[in-house]
Coordinates of C-alpha atoms in Angstrom, one line a residue:
Chain Q
X27 CA 87.6 102.7 92.8
X28 CA 90.5 101.5 90.7
X29 CA 93.5 100.2 92.6
X30 CA 96.5 102.5 92.7
X31 CA 99.3 101.3 90.4
X32 CA 102.5 100.0 91.9
X33 CA 105.4 98.0 90.3
X34 CA 104.9 94.3 90.9
X35 CA 108.5 93.9 92.1
X36 CA 111.5 95.9 93.1
X37 CA 114.9 94.5 94.2
X38 CA 118.1 95.7 95.6
X39 CA 121.3 94.6 97.3
X40 CA 121.9 95.1 101.0
X41 CA 122.8 98.7 101.8
X42 CA 121.3 100.1 98.6
X43 CA 118.2 102.3 98.4
X44 CA 115.1 101.5 96.5
X45 CA 112.0 103.4 95.7
X46 CA 108.5 102.2 95.1
X47 CA 106.0 104.3 93.2
X48 CA 102.3 104.5 93.7
X49 CA 100.3 106.2 91.0
X50 CA 96.7 107.2 91.4
X51 CA 94.6 110.0 90.1
X52 CA 93.6 113.6 90.9
X53 CA 90.7 112.1 92.9
X54 CA 92.8 110.1 95.4
X55 CA 96.6 110.4 95.7
X56 CA 96.6 113.8 94.0
X57 CA 93.7 115.2 96.0
X58 CA 94.7 114.5 99.5
X59 CA 97.9 114.3 101.6
X60 CA 96.5 111.1 103.1
X61 CA 98.6 108.4 101.6
X62 CA 99.9 105.7 103.9
X63 CA 102.2 102.7 103.3
X64 CA 102.1 99.2 104.8
X65 CA 104.7 96.5 105.1
X66 CA 103.4 93.0 104.9
X67 CA 105.4 90.0 105.6
X68 CA 103.5 86.9 104.4
X69 CA 101.7 85.2 107.2
X70 CA 101.9 88.3 109.4
X71 CA 99.8 91.3 110.0
X72 CA 100.3 94.4 107.8
X73 CA 102.3 97.1 109.5
X74 CA 101.8 100.9 109.1
X75 CA 105.2 102.4 108.2
X76 CA 104.2 105.8 106.7
X77 CA 101.1 108.0 107.1
X78 CA 100.2 111.4 105.7
X79 CA 102.6 110.9 102.8
X80 CA 105.8 111.2 104.8
X81 CA 105.2 110.8 108.5
X82 CA 106.6 107.8 110.3
X83 CA 104.8 106.3 113.3
X84 CA 106.8 105.9 116.5
X85 CA 109.1 103.0 116.3
X86 CA 109.4 102.8 112.5
X87 CA 112.9 103.0 111.2
X88 CA 114.0 106.3 109.6
X89 CA 115.3 104.2 106.7
X90 CA 111.7 104.4 105.4
X91 CA 110.6 107.7 103.9
X92 CA 107.8 108.9 101.7
X93 CA 106.9 111.8 99.4
X94 CA 104.4 112.7 96.8
X95 CA 104.5 114.6 93.5
X96 CA 101.2 115.2 91.8
X97 CA 99.3 111.9 91.5
X98 CA 102.2 109.7 92.4
X99 CA 103.4 108.9 95.9
X100 CA 106.7 107.1 96.6
X101 CA 108.3 105.1 99.4
X102 CA 112.0 105.0 99.7
X103 CA 113.8 102.3 101.7
X104 CA 117.4 103.3 102.4
X105 CA 120.2 101.0 103.6
X106 CA 118.2 98.0 102.5
X107 CA 118.3 95.1 104.9
X108 CA 117.3 91.4 104.7
X109 CA 114.4 92.1 107.0
X110 CA 112.9 94.6 104.6
X111 CA 112.0 91.8 102.2
X112 CA 108.2 91.9 102.2
X113 CA 105.2 93.2 100.3
X114 CA 104.5 96.9 100.4
X115 CA 101.2 98.6 99.8
X116 CA 100.2 102.2 99.4
X117 CA 96.8 103.3 100.5
X118 CA 95.0 106.5 99.9
X119 CA 91.9 108.3 101.0
X120 CA 89.7 109.0 97.9
X121 CA 87.0 111.2 99.4
X122 CA 83.5 110.6 100.8
X123 CA 84.9 107.9 103.1
X124 CA 86.2 105.8 100.3
X125 CA 89.7 104.3 100.3
X126 CA 91.9 102.5 97.9
X127 CA 95.0 100.3 98.1
X128 CA 97.8 100.0 95.7
X129 CA 98.4 96.8 93.7
X130 CA 101.3 95.9 96.0
X131 CA 105.1 95.6 95.4
X132 CA 107.2 92.6 96.3
X133 CA 110.6 93.8 97.6
X134 CA 113.4 91.3 97.2
X135 CA 116.8 91.8 98.9
X136 CA 119.4 90.2 96.6
Chain D
X150 CA 97.6 97.3 124.6
X151 CA 95.4 97.6 121.6
X152 CA 94.0 94.3 120.4
X153 CA 91.6 93.4 117.6
X154 CA 90.5 89.8 117.3
X155 CA 88.4 88.7 114.4
X156 CA 86.3 85.6 114.4
X157 CA 83.5 84.0 112.3
X158 CA 85.5 82.9 109.2
X159 CA 85.1 79.5 107.7
X160 CA 83.9 77.6 104.6
X161 CA 80.6 78.7 103.1
X162 CA 78.8 77.8 99.9
X163 CA 78.3 80.4 97.2
X164 CA 75.1 82.5 97.6
X165 CA 75.1 81.9 101.4
X166 CA 75.7 84.3 104.2
X167 CA 78.3 84.7 106.9
X168 CA 78.9 87.2 109.7
X169 CA 82.4 88.2 110.9
X170 CA 83.1 89.8 114.3
X171 CA 86.0 91.8 115.6
X172 CA 86.4 92.2 119.3
X173 CA 88.3 95.3 120.3
X174 CA 90.2 96.0 123.5
X175 CA 92.8 98.3 124.9
X176 CA 91.3 101.5 123.6
X177 CA 88.1 103.5 123.7
X178 CA 86.4 101.7 120.8
X179 CA 83.6 104.2 120.5
X180 CA 86.1 107.0 119.6
X181 CA 87.4 105.4 116.4
X182 CA 86.2 104.7 112.9
X183 CA 86.8 101.0 112.0
X184 CA 87.5 99.3 108.7
X185 CA 87.3 95.9 107.1
X186 CA 90.1 95.1 104.7
X187 CA 90.6 91.8 102.9
X188 CA 93.4 90.0 101.1
X189 CA 92.5 87.4 98.4
X190 CA 94.8 84.4 98.0
X191 CA 97.9 85.4 96.2
X192 CA 96.7 88.9 95.6
X193 CA 96.8 92.2 97.3
X194 CA 94.9 94.1 99.9
X195 CA 91.5 95.5 99.2
X196 CA 89.6 98.0 101.2
X197 CA 86.1 96.7 102.0
X198 CA 84.2 99.0 104.3
X199 CA 84.3 101.7 107.0
X200 CA 81.9 102.6 109.8
X201 CA 82.2 105.9 111.6
X202 CA 83.0 105.9 115.3
X203 CA 79.3 106.3 116.2
X204 CA 77.9 104.0 113.5
X205 CA 76.2 106.9 111.8
X206 CA 77.9 106.5 108.5
X207 CA 78.9 103.4 106.5
X208 CA 80.6 103.2 103.2
X209 CA 81.5 100.2 101.0
X210 CA 83.7 99.3 98.1
X211 CA 81.8 98.8 94.9
X212 CA 82.7 95.1 94.9
X213 CA 80.6 94.5 98.0
X214 CA 78.0 97.2 98.0
X215 CA 74.5 95.9 98.4
X216 CA 75.8 92.5 99.6
X217 CA 77.9 93.3 102.7
X218 CA 76.7 95.3 105.8
X219 CA 79.1 96.8 108.4
X220 CA 77.9 97.5 111.9
X221 CA 79.2 98.0 115.4
X222 CA 78.1 97.6 119.0
X223 CA 79.9 100.2 121.0
X224 CA 78.5 98.7 124.2
X225 CA 80.3 95.5 123.4
X226 CA 83.4 97.0 121.7
X227 CA 82.6 94.8 118.7
X228 CA 82.7 95.4 114.9
X229 CA 80.7 93.2 112.5
X230 CA 80.6 92.4 108.8
X231 CA 77.5 90.6 107.6
X232 CA 78.2 89.1 104.2
X233 CA 75.3 88.0 102.0
X234 CA 75.2 86.5 98.5
X235 CA 78.8 85.3 98.8
X236 CA 80.8 84.7 95.7
X237 CA 84.0 82.7 95.0
X238 CA 85.8 86.0 94.6
X239 CA 85.0 87.0 98.2
X240 CA 87.4 84.2 99.3
X241 CA 90.0 86.1 101.4
X242 CA 91.5 86.8 104.7
X243 CA 89.4 89.5 106.3
X244 CA 91.1 92.0 108.7
X245 CA 89.5 94.6 110.9
X246 CA 91.5 97.7 111.4
X247 CA 91.4 100.9 113.5
X248 CA 91.4 104.2 111.7
X249 CA 93.6 107.1 112.7
X250 CA 93.0 110.8 112.3
X251 CA 95.2 110.7 109.2
X252 CA 92.9 108.1 107.5
X253 CA 95.4 105.3 107.9
X254 CA 95.0 102.0 109.8
X255 CA 97.4 101.8 112.8
X256 CA 96.2 98.5 114.3
X257 CA 95.1 95.3 112.5
X258 CA 93.6 92.1 113.7
X259 CA 95.2 88.8 112.9
X260 CA 92.6 88.2 110.2
X261 CA 90.0 85.5 109.7
X262 CA 89.8 83.3 106.5
X263 CA 86.6 83.1 104.5
X264 CA 86.4 80.5 101.8
X265 CA 83.5 80.5 99.5
X266 CA 83.0 77.2 97.7
X267 CA 81.1 77.0 94.4

């Protein structure tokens, strides 16, 4: 049950696009299309922004998109806005009702 | 509207026990698997445990296996986490979450802080 690997920090200017990677193994990210992403503003409750690799829940901005290649999932934030500054976590099903989070990425809007 | 409200956190000495509760409302609790997730101070999110919708199956992260027990009372719409043999590294905000069919967590409680003092 090792945490999925994410970059510690990613930054971008307003309007730019950034991508956060999430690297797992063939037992978790690579095995299932059950990767989700969460946005977490400090002091608030984490918010689901992507599920099943690339699906957005109702009400989530289409500036957020996700995809997966092999053992790595990615989250892209397009048209970066100040409100996007937060911590982002990937999360994957790893089989037999076991789950694993990513190490988390701090997004800074310059 | 869906609400999850955790309670039971506090300061506890190492090796002692504590039980957290999560009161659910606004949905049919007995239809959903439920998780506990924690966030340690200054660190990331960690999955702790899941219990199936009917309580028939329970699974744990290696870090808590053998020490924590998840349970639920569907007649009371309440989820529990009994934590025994607490360690300093269990200090965290504990969230209960509702599982979706896509193995994600769509609703989270506000969290309850557990501080283990050594």
